GROMACS .gro file of C-alpha atoms in nm:
model
  336
    1MET     CA    1   4.878   1.024  -8.327
    2LEU     CA    2   5.043   0.687  -8.374
    3THR     CA    3   5.419   0.677  -8.343
    4ILE     CA    4   5.666   0.414  -8.460
    5GLU     CA    5   5.722   0.312  -8.099
    6MET     CA    6   5.348   0.260  -8.036
    7ILE     CA    7   5.313   0.056  -8.355
    8LEU     CA    8   5.612  -0.163  -8.262
    9MET     CA    9   5.475  -0.216  -7.911
   10THR     CA   10   5.136  -0.311  -8.051
   11VAL     CA   11   5.291  -0.557  -8.297
   12ALA     CA   12   5.509  -0.710  -8.023
   13ALA     CA   13   5.210  -0.744  -7.788
   14ALA     CA   14   5.005  -0.902  -8.069
   15VAL     CA   15   5.280  -1.158  -8.141
   16VAL     CA   16   5.323  -1.250  -7.773
   17LEU     CA   17   4.948  -1.279  -7.717
   18SER     CA   18   4.909  -1.490  -8.033
   19VAL     CA   19   5.177  -1.734  -7.917
   20LEU     CA   20   5.022  -1.756  -7.570
   21GLY     CA   21   4.676  -1.790  -7.724
   22ILE     CA   22   4.786  -2.083  -7.939
   23ALA     CA   23   4.957  -2.254  -7.647
   24PHE     CA   24   4.666  -2.210  -7.408
   25GLY     CA   25   4.408  -2.290  -7.677
   26LEU     CA   26   4.570  -2.629  -7.735
   27LEU     CA   27   4.582  -2.681  -7.358
   28LEU     CA   28   4.207  -2.618  -7.345
   29LEU     CA   29   4.156  -2.891  -7.605
   30GLY     CA   30   4.362  -3.126  -7.388
   31ILE     CA   31   4.164  -3.037  -7.075
   32ASP     CA   32   3.839  -3.090  -7.263
   33ARG     CA   33   3.943  -3.440  -7.374
   34ARG     CA   34   4.080  -3.532  -7.032
   35VAL     CA   35   3.771  -3.418  -6.838
   36SER     CA   36   3.539  -3.583  -7.089
   37ALA     CA   37   3.730  -3.911  -7.048
   38ARG     CA   38   3.701  -3.891  -6.669
   39MET     CA   39   3.327  -3.829  -6.697
   40GLN     CA   40   3.303  -4.148  -6.902
   41ALA     CA   41   3.515  -4.347  -6.653
   42ARG     CA   42   3.811  -4.357  -6.892
   43ILE     CA   43   4.172  -4.258  -6.830
   44GLY     CA   44   4.189  -4.045  -7.140
   45PRO     CA   45   4.489  -3.894  -7.320
   46PRO     CA   46   4.748  -3.675  -7.147
   47LEU     CA   47   4.697  -3.298  -7.142
   48SER     CA   48   4.984  -3.269  -7.389
   49GLN     CA   49   4.805  -3.478  -7.652
   50PRO     CA   50   4.697  -3.179  -7.869
   51TYR     CA   51   5.060  -3.063  -7.884
   52ILE     CA   52   5.171  -3.414  -7.981
   53ASP     CA   53   4.902  -3.434  -8.249
   54LEU     CA   54   4.996  -3.091  -8.385
   55LYS     CA   55   5.365  -3.181  -8.401
   56LYS     CA   56   5.280  -3.495  -8.595
   57LEU     CA   57   5.048  -3.313  -8.835
   58LEU     CA   58   5.300  -3.037  -8.906
   59SER     CA   59   5.560  -3.300  -8.997
   60LYS     CA   60   5.337  -3.463  -9.257
   61GLU     CA   61   5.276  -3.368  -9.619
   62ASN     CA   62   4.968  -3.180  -9.734
   63ILE     CA   63   4.761  -3.394  -9.967
   64ILE     CA   64   4.549  -3.193 -10.208
   65PRO     CA   65   4.266  -3.377 -10.389
   66GLU     CA   66   4.301  -3.390 -10.765
   67ASN     CA   67   3.973  -3.208 -10.830
   68ALA     CA   68   4.018  -2.949 -10.554
   69VAL     CA   69   4.061  -2.574 -10.602
   70ALA     CA   70   4.410  -2.570 -10.455
   71SER     CA   71   4.438  -2.197 -10.380
   72ILE     CA   72   4.115  -2.182 -10.176
   73PHE     CA   73   4.177  -2.525 -10.024
   74ASN     CA   74   4.518  -2.416  -9.888
   75ALA     CA   75   4.411  -2.063  -9.790
   76ALA     CA   76   4.113  -2.174  -9.578
   77PRO     CA   77   4.307  -2.300  -9.271
   78ILE     CA   78   4.534  -1.993  -9.274
   79ILE     CA   79   4.233  -1.759  -9.279
   80ALA     CA   80   4.062  -1.959  -9.004
   81LEU     CA   81   4.366  -1.932  -8.774
   82ALA     CA   82   4.437  -1.567  -8.855
   83SER     CA   83   4.079  -1.456  -8.787
   84SER     CA   84   4.070  -1.647  -8.457
   85LEU     CA   85   4.392  -1.477  -8.346
   86ILE     CA   86   4.259  -1.135  -8.445
   87VAL     CA   87   3.952  -1.183  -8.224
   88LEU     CA   88   4.186  -1.267  -7.937
   89LEU     CA   89   4.352  -0.927  -7.976
   90TYR     CA   90   4.021  -0.755  -7.896
   91LEU     CA   91   3.964  -0.941  -7.569
   92PRO     CA   92   4.071  -0.804  -7.229
   93ILE     CA   93   4.296  -1.051  -7.045
   94GLY     CA   94   4.241  -0.998  -6.674
   95SER     CA   95   4.332  -0.639  -6.592
   96MET     CA   96   4.517  -0.596  -6.922
   97MET     CA   97   4.322  -0.402  -7.179
   98PRO     CA   98   4.290  -0.541  -7.533
   99VAL     CA   99   4.583  -0.504  -7.771
  100LEU     CA  100   4.334  -0.366  -8.021
  101GLY     CA  101   4.014  -0.186  -7.935
  102GLY     CA  102   3.767   0.070  -8.059
  103TYR     CA  103   3.408   0.179  -8.053
  104GLY     CA  104   3.237  -0.131  -8.188
  105ASP     CA  105   3.436  -0.425  -8.054
  106LEU     CA  106   3.135  -0.647  -7.988
  107ILE     CA  107   3.001  -0.602  -8.341
  108LEU     CA  108   3.343  -0.663  -8.494
  109VAL     CA  109   3.396  -0.971  -8.277
  110MET     CA  110   3.063  -1.113  -8.396
  111TYR     CA  111   3.174  -1.075  -8.757
  112LEU     CA  112   3.521  -1.216  -8.692
  113LEU     CA  113   3.379  -1.519  -8.509
  114ALA     CA  114   3.202  -1.614  -8.831
  115VAL     CA  115   3.520  -1.599  -9.042
  116PRO     CA  116   3.676  -1.932  -8.926
  117ALA     CA  117   3.349  -2.110  -9.001
  118LEU     CA  118   3.325  -1.940  -9.341
  119ALA     CA  119   3.685  -2.042  -9.413
  120MET     CA  120   3.596  -2.403  -9.333
  121VAL     CA  121   3.293  -2.376  -9.560
  122ALA     CA  122   3.506  -2.241  -9.844
  123GLY     CA  123   3.767  -2.513  -9.788
  124GLY     CA  124   3.498  -2.781  -9.781
  125PHE     CA  125   3.345  -2.667 -10.108
  126ALA     CA  126   3.690  -2.626 -10.265
  127SER     CA  127   3.795  -2.980 -10.172
  128GLY     CA  128   3.567  -3.135 -10.430
  129SER     CA  129   3.449  -3.408 -10.192
  130PRO     CA  130   3.077  -3.487 -10.165
  131TYR     CA  131   3.120  -3.551  -9.792
  132ALA     CA  132   3.289  -3.213  -9.743
  133THR     CA  133   3.021  -3.044  -9.951
  134ILE     CA  134   2.745  -3.180  -9.728
  135GLY     CA  135   2.945  -3.077  -9.423
  136ALA     CA  136   2.993  -2.726  -9.562
  137GLN     CA  137   2.620  -2.694  -9.624
  138ARG     CA  138   2.548  -2.802  -9.268
  139GLU     CA  139   2.803  -2.552  -9.135
  140MET     CA  140   2.632  -2.269  -9.322
  141VAL     CA  141   2.292  -2.368  -9.185
  142SER     CA  142   2.430  -2.393  -8.832
  143MET     CA  143   2.589  -2.048  -8.859
  144ILE     CA  144   2.262  -1.891  -8.963
  145ALA     CA  145   2.086  -2.069  -8.676
  146TYR     CA  146   2.304  -1.967  -8.382
  147GLU     CA  147   2.359  -1.604  -8.489
  148LEU     CA  148   2.013  -1.500  -8.360
  149PRO     CA  149   2.065  -1.592  -7.992
  150LEU     CA  150   2.423  -1.461  -8.002
  151ALA     CA  151   2.304  -1.129  -8.143
  152SER     CA  152   2.041  -1.108  -7.868
  153ILE     CA  153   2.315  -1.133  -7.604
  154VAL     CA  154   2.526  -0.860  -7.765
  155ILE     CA  155   2.229  -0.626  -7.808
  156ALA     CA  156   2.118  -0.680  -7.446
  157VAL     CA  157   2.463  -0.594  -7.309
  158ALA     CA  158   2.500  -0.288  -7.532
  159TRP     CA  159   2.148  -0.170  -7.443
  160LEU     CA  160   2.222  -0.205  -7.074
  161LEU     CA  161   2.539   0.004  -7.098
  162TYR     CA  162   2.378   0.264  -7.325
  163SER     CA  163   2.075   0.307  -7.100
  164SER     CA  164   2.310   0.361  -6.805
  165GLY     CA  165   2.488   0.643  -6.986
  166ILE     CA  166   2.809   0.449  -7.056
  167THR     CA  167   3.019   0.583  -7.340
  168ASP     CA  168   3.092   0.337  -7.622
  169PRO     CA  169   2.849   0.061  -7.515
  170PHE     CA  170   2.978  -0.178  -7.784
  171ALA     CA  171   3.341  -0.153  -7.666
  172LEU     CA  172   3.462  -0.452  -7.467
  173SER     CA  173   3.666  -0.221  -7.245
  174SER     CA  174   3.338  -0.055  -7.142
  175VAL     CA  175   3.176  -0.392  -7.080
  176VAL     CA  176   3.462  -0.508  -6.858
  177ALA     CA  177   3.475  -0.180  -6.666
  178ASN     CA  178   3.101  -0.197  -6.591
  179PRO     CA  179   2.998  -0.552  -6.486
  180VAL     CA  180   2.646  -0.606  -6.614
  181TRP     CA  181   2.526  -0.779  -6.296
  182THR     CA  182   2.580  -0.460  -6.097
  183MET     CA  183   2.367  -0.251  -6.332
  184VAL     CA  184   2.034  -0.434  -6.315
  185GLY     CA  185   1.753  -0.504  -6.073
  186PRO     CA  186   1.587  -0.841  -5.998
  187LEU     CA  187   1.414  -0.855  -6.338
  188GLY     CA  188   1.737  -0.778  -6.518
  189MET     CA  189   1.917  -1.043  -6.313
  190VAL     CA  190   1.676  -1.305  -6.445
  191GLY     CA  191   1.723  -1.176  -6.798
  192LEU     CA  192   2.103  -1.190  -6.772
  193PHE     CA  193   2.087  -1.542  -6.630
  194VAL     CA  194   1.875  -1.651  -6.929
  195LEU     CA  195   2.127  -1.489  -7.164
  196LEU     CA  196   2.414  -1.663  -6.981
  197LEU     CA  197   2.248  -2.002  -7.032
  198THR     CA  198   2.188  -1.912  -7.395
  199PHE     CA  199   2.556  -1.828  -7.441
  200ALA     CA  200   2.648  -2.159  -7.280
  201TRP     CA  201   2.456  -2.339  -7.556
  202VAL     CA  202   2.589  -2.117  -7.835
  203SER     CA  203   2.952  -2.190  -7.740
  204PRO     CA  204   2.961  -2.560  -7.845
  205ALA     CA  205   2.779  -2.467  -8.167
  206GLU     CA  206   3.041  -2.201  -8.247
  207LEU     CA  207   3.309  -2.463  -8.185
  208SER     CA  208   3.128  -2.741  -8.377
  209LYS     CA  209   3.130  -2.965  -8.071
  210ILE     CA  210   2.880  -3.240  -7.991
  211PRO     CA  211   2.581  -3.214  -8.005
  212PHE     CA  212   2.634  -2.952  -8.278
  213ASP     CA  213   2.912  -3.123  -8.476
  214THR     CA  214   2.686  -3.207  -8.771
  215PRO     CA  215   2.929  -3.044  -9.022
  216GLU     CA  216   3.196  -3.300  -8.932
  217ALA     CA  217   2.995  -3.598  -8.807
  218GLU     CA  218   3.266  -3.864  -8.827
  219THR     CA  219   3.021  -4.155  -8.811
  220GLU     CA  220   2.806  -4.013  -9.092
  221LEU     CA  221   3.035  -3.804  -9.313
  222ALA     CA  222   3.377  -3.951  -9.222
  223GLY     CA  223   3.490  -3.609  -9.099
  224GLY     CA  224   3.263  -3.409  -9.326
  225ILE     CA  225   3.393  -3.060  -9.389
  226LEU     CA  226   3.751  -3.160  -9.301
  227VAL     CA  227   3.751  -3.504  -9.460
  228GLU     CA  228   4.007  -3.413  -9.730
  229TYR     CA  229   4.240  -3.215  -9.505
  230SER     CA  230   4.567  -3.361  -9.379
  231GLY     CA  231   4.916  -3.263  -9.273
  232LYS     CA  232   4.992  -2.897  -9.206
  233ASN     CA  233   4.651  -2.776  -9.323
  234LEU     CA  234   4.469  -2.998  -9.076
  235GLY     CA  235   4.717  -2.886  -8.809
  236LEU     CA  236   4.631  -2.521  -8.874
  237PHE     CA  237   4.260  -2.599  -8.841
  238THR     CA  238   4.335  -2.772  -8.510
  239VAL     CA  239   4.520  -2.466  -8.381
  240ALA     CA  240   4.238  -2.240  -8.500
  241GLN     CA  241   3.992  -2.458  -8.308
  242GLY     CA  242   4.197  -2.423  -7.991
  243VAL     CA  243   4.230  -2.045  -8.025
  244LYS     CA  244   3.857  -2.009  -8.095
  245THR     CA  245   3.784  -2.214  -7.782
  246LEU     CA  246   3.990  -1.963  -7.583
  247VAL     CA  247   3.812  -1.676  -7.758
  248MET     CA  248   3.464  -1.805  -7.672
  249GLY     CA  249   3.564  -1.856  -7.310
  250GLY     CA  250   3.729  -1.513  -7.298
  251LEU     CA  251   3.420  -1.349  -7.446
  252ALA     CA  252   3.199  -1.514  -7.183
  253VAL     CA  253   3.434  -1.392  -6.910
  254ALA     CA  254   3.441  -1.038  -7.048
  255ILE     CA  255   3.061  -1.013  -7.069
  256PHE     CA  256   2.943  -1.204  -6.764
  257PHE     CA  257   3.239  -1.247  -6.524
  258PRO     CA  258   3.486  -0.958  -6.575
  259TRP     CA  259   3.597  -0.924  -6.211
  260ASN     CA  260   3.964  -0.946  -6.121
  261ILE     CA  261   4.117  -1.091  -5.805
  262SER     CA  262   4.412  -0.852  -5.759
  263PRO     CA  263   4.209  -0.586  -5.566
  264LEU     CA  264   4.118  -0.850  -5.307
  265LEU     CA  265   4.484  -0.946  -5.269
  266GLY     CA  266   4.602  -0.586  -5.257
  267LEU     CA  267   4.830  -0.628  -5.558
  268THR     CA  268   4.930  -0.358  -5.805
  269SER     CA  269   5.140  -0.311  -6.117
  270TYR     CA  270   5.283  -0.618  -6.291
  271ALA     CA  271   5.203  -0.855  -6.005
  272ALA     CA  272   4.836  -0.761  -6.034
  273MET     CA  273   4.841  -0.811  -6.411
  274ALA     CA  274   5.002  -1.155  -6.375
  275VAL     CA  275   4.760  -1.274  -6.105
  276ASP     CA  276   4.458  -1.138  -6.294
  277ALA     CA  277   4.573  -1.311  -6.614
  278ILE     CA  278   4.600  -1.645  -6.430
  279PHE     CA  279   4.258  -1.586  -6.275
  280PHE     CA  280   4.121  -1.506  -6.621
  281PHE     CA  281   4.249  -1.835  -6.763
  282LEU     CA  282   4.105  -2.027  -6.467
  283LYS     CA  283   3.763  -1.872  -6.535
  284VAL     CA  284   3.792  -1.967  -6.902
  285ILE     CA  285   3.875  -2.328  -6.809
  286ILE     CA  286   3.576  -2.355  -6.575
  287LEU     CA  287   3.336  -2.199  -6.825
  288MET     CA  288   3.455  -2.419  -7.110
  289ILE     CA  289   3.421  -2.734  -6.901
  290LEU     CA  290   3.064  -2.641  -6.805
  291SER     CA  291   2.947  -2.514  -7.144
  292VAL     CA  292   3.139  -2.743  -7.381
  293THR     CA  293   3.277  -3.053  -7.211
  294VAL     CA  294   2.976  -3.137  -6.995
  295ILE     CA  295   2.728  -3.078  -7.279
  296ARG     CA  296   2.921  -3.275  -7.541
  297THR     CA  297   2.984  -3.565  -7.302
  298GLY     CA  298   2.625  -3.591  -7.184
  299LEU     CA  299   2.446  -3.558  -7.519
  300ALA     CA  300   2.448  -3.728  -7.856
  301ARG     CA  301   2.476  -3.549  -8.190
  302PHE     CA  302   2.165  -3.359  -8.302
  303ARG     CA  303   2.029  -3.383  -8.652
  304ILE     CA  304   2.076  -3.063  -8.853
  305THR     CA  305   1.699  -3.004  -8.844
  306HIS     CA  306   1.708  -3.029  -8.465
  307VAL     CA  307   1.997  -2.781  -8.452
  308VAL     CA  308   1.799  -2.525  -8.650
  309THR     CA  309   1.486  -2.578  -8.440
  310LEU     CA  310   1.680  -2.547  -8.116
  311PHE     CA  311   1.850  -2.218  -8.206
  312TRP     CA  312   1.578  -2.048  -8.410
  313VAL     CA  313   1.289  -2.147  -8.186
  314TYR     CA  314   1.394  -2.235  -7.832
  315LEU     CA  315   1.724  -2.050  -7.785
  316GLY     CA  316   1.616  -1.771  -8.017
  317LEU     CA  317   1.309  -1.711  -7.804
  318ALA     CA  318   1.517  -1.749  -7.487
  319GLY     CA  319   1.759  -1.483  -7.611
  320LEU     CA  320   1.479  -1.246  -7.703
  321PHE     CA  321   1.311  -1.314  -7.367
  322GLY     CA  322   1.632  -1.234  -7.180
  323LEU     CA  323   1.679  -0.920  -7.392
  324SER     CA  324   1.320  -0.811  -7.318
  325LEU     CA  325   1.370  -0.858  -6.944
  326VAL     CA  326   1.689  -0.651  -6.950
  327ILE     CA  327   1.516  -0.371  -7.142
  328LEU     CA  328   1.208  -0.381  -6.917
  329ASP     CA  329   1.427  -0.374  -6.608
  330SER     CA  330   1.617  -0.075  -6.748
  331VAL     CA  331   1.292   0.111  -6.817
  332LEU     CA  332   1.150   0.038  -6.472
  333MET     CA  333   1.473   0.158  -6.309
  334GLY     CA  334   1.454   0.479  -6.509
  335GLY     CA  335   1.773   0.418  -6.700
  336PHE     CA  336   1.624   0.506  -7.040
   0.00000   0.00000   0.00000
């Protein structure tokens, strides 16, 4: 039974986590730009550059195109940011359990991850720009493409927990409490490694980063889906991008690397929570550098047809192959 005190605590925790998520999400964008610059033998901008850009954008006026659908155009960035923050509330942060949680977290997270992209699509179509329209079409195609390998990862993890007799296999709290690497044999290890590599390629696509930035494609579409956005609206999209970057990294940590460092240090209570939270953010930084920064710095933009082929054929088959290995390993070990 929910009490007023529990509701107030949940709201307060959600507000604090949202503020921290925005701050750290922007920091991730700064780290990404800085590391990418170093890889290209450039100095690059300071880590605070995303904060500087956001401050400048929030101080500028929103310009709405004359032929735009103003209500949808202005609502899109708000929906994108809100949905990204809601996903963050379902993620465990170190040894802290999610602010929100239930029986189907993984399924809900999959749906919520699509909302920011759908908001951008709606905003692109509502802007009335031909460039934004093409970008919105590309975004829709990309979403359909990368959902197959992402779904394979979620199903594999849930299957593994269910076959091991874990209650609520789709709950992220169950996933974190039962590291998947400890529940499989050699065959399952190979399958999980394939799924990990698949997730590493899905992450830049979810974030519309090179080589999967075809919806924006500055050199082709002058910014594409966001070409008509400016001022506060563009600032909100920037914040949503940062939060979603944190969410993708946090999801990878929760599924593949959920271990905490406080047991090794013999810490308990609030000290353990603080150290585990710092360790969590360090894991997110490392994973995002490897799966986003390195890939986008080393590759050029793919054509939209190449994006579809990569996800539906190669990564789709890789995801199904990894899922099959996990299931086969579970059957051989007598878990189902």
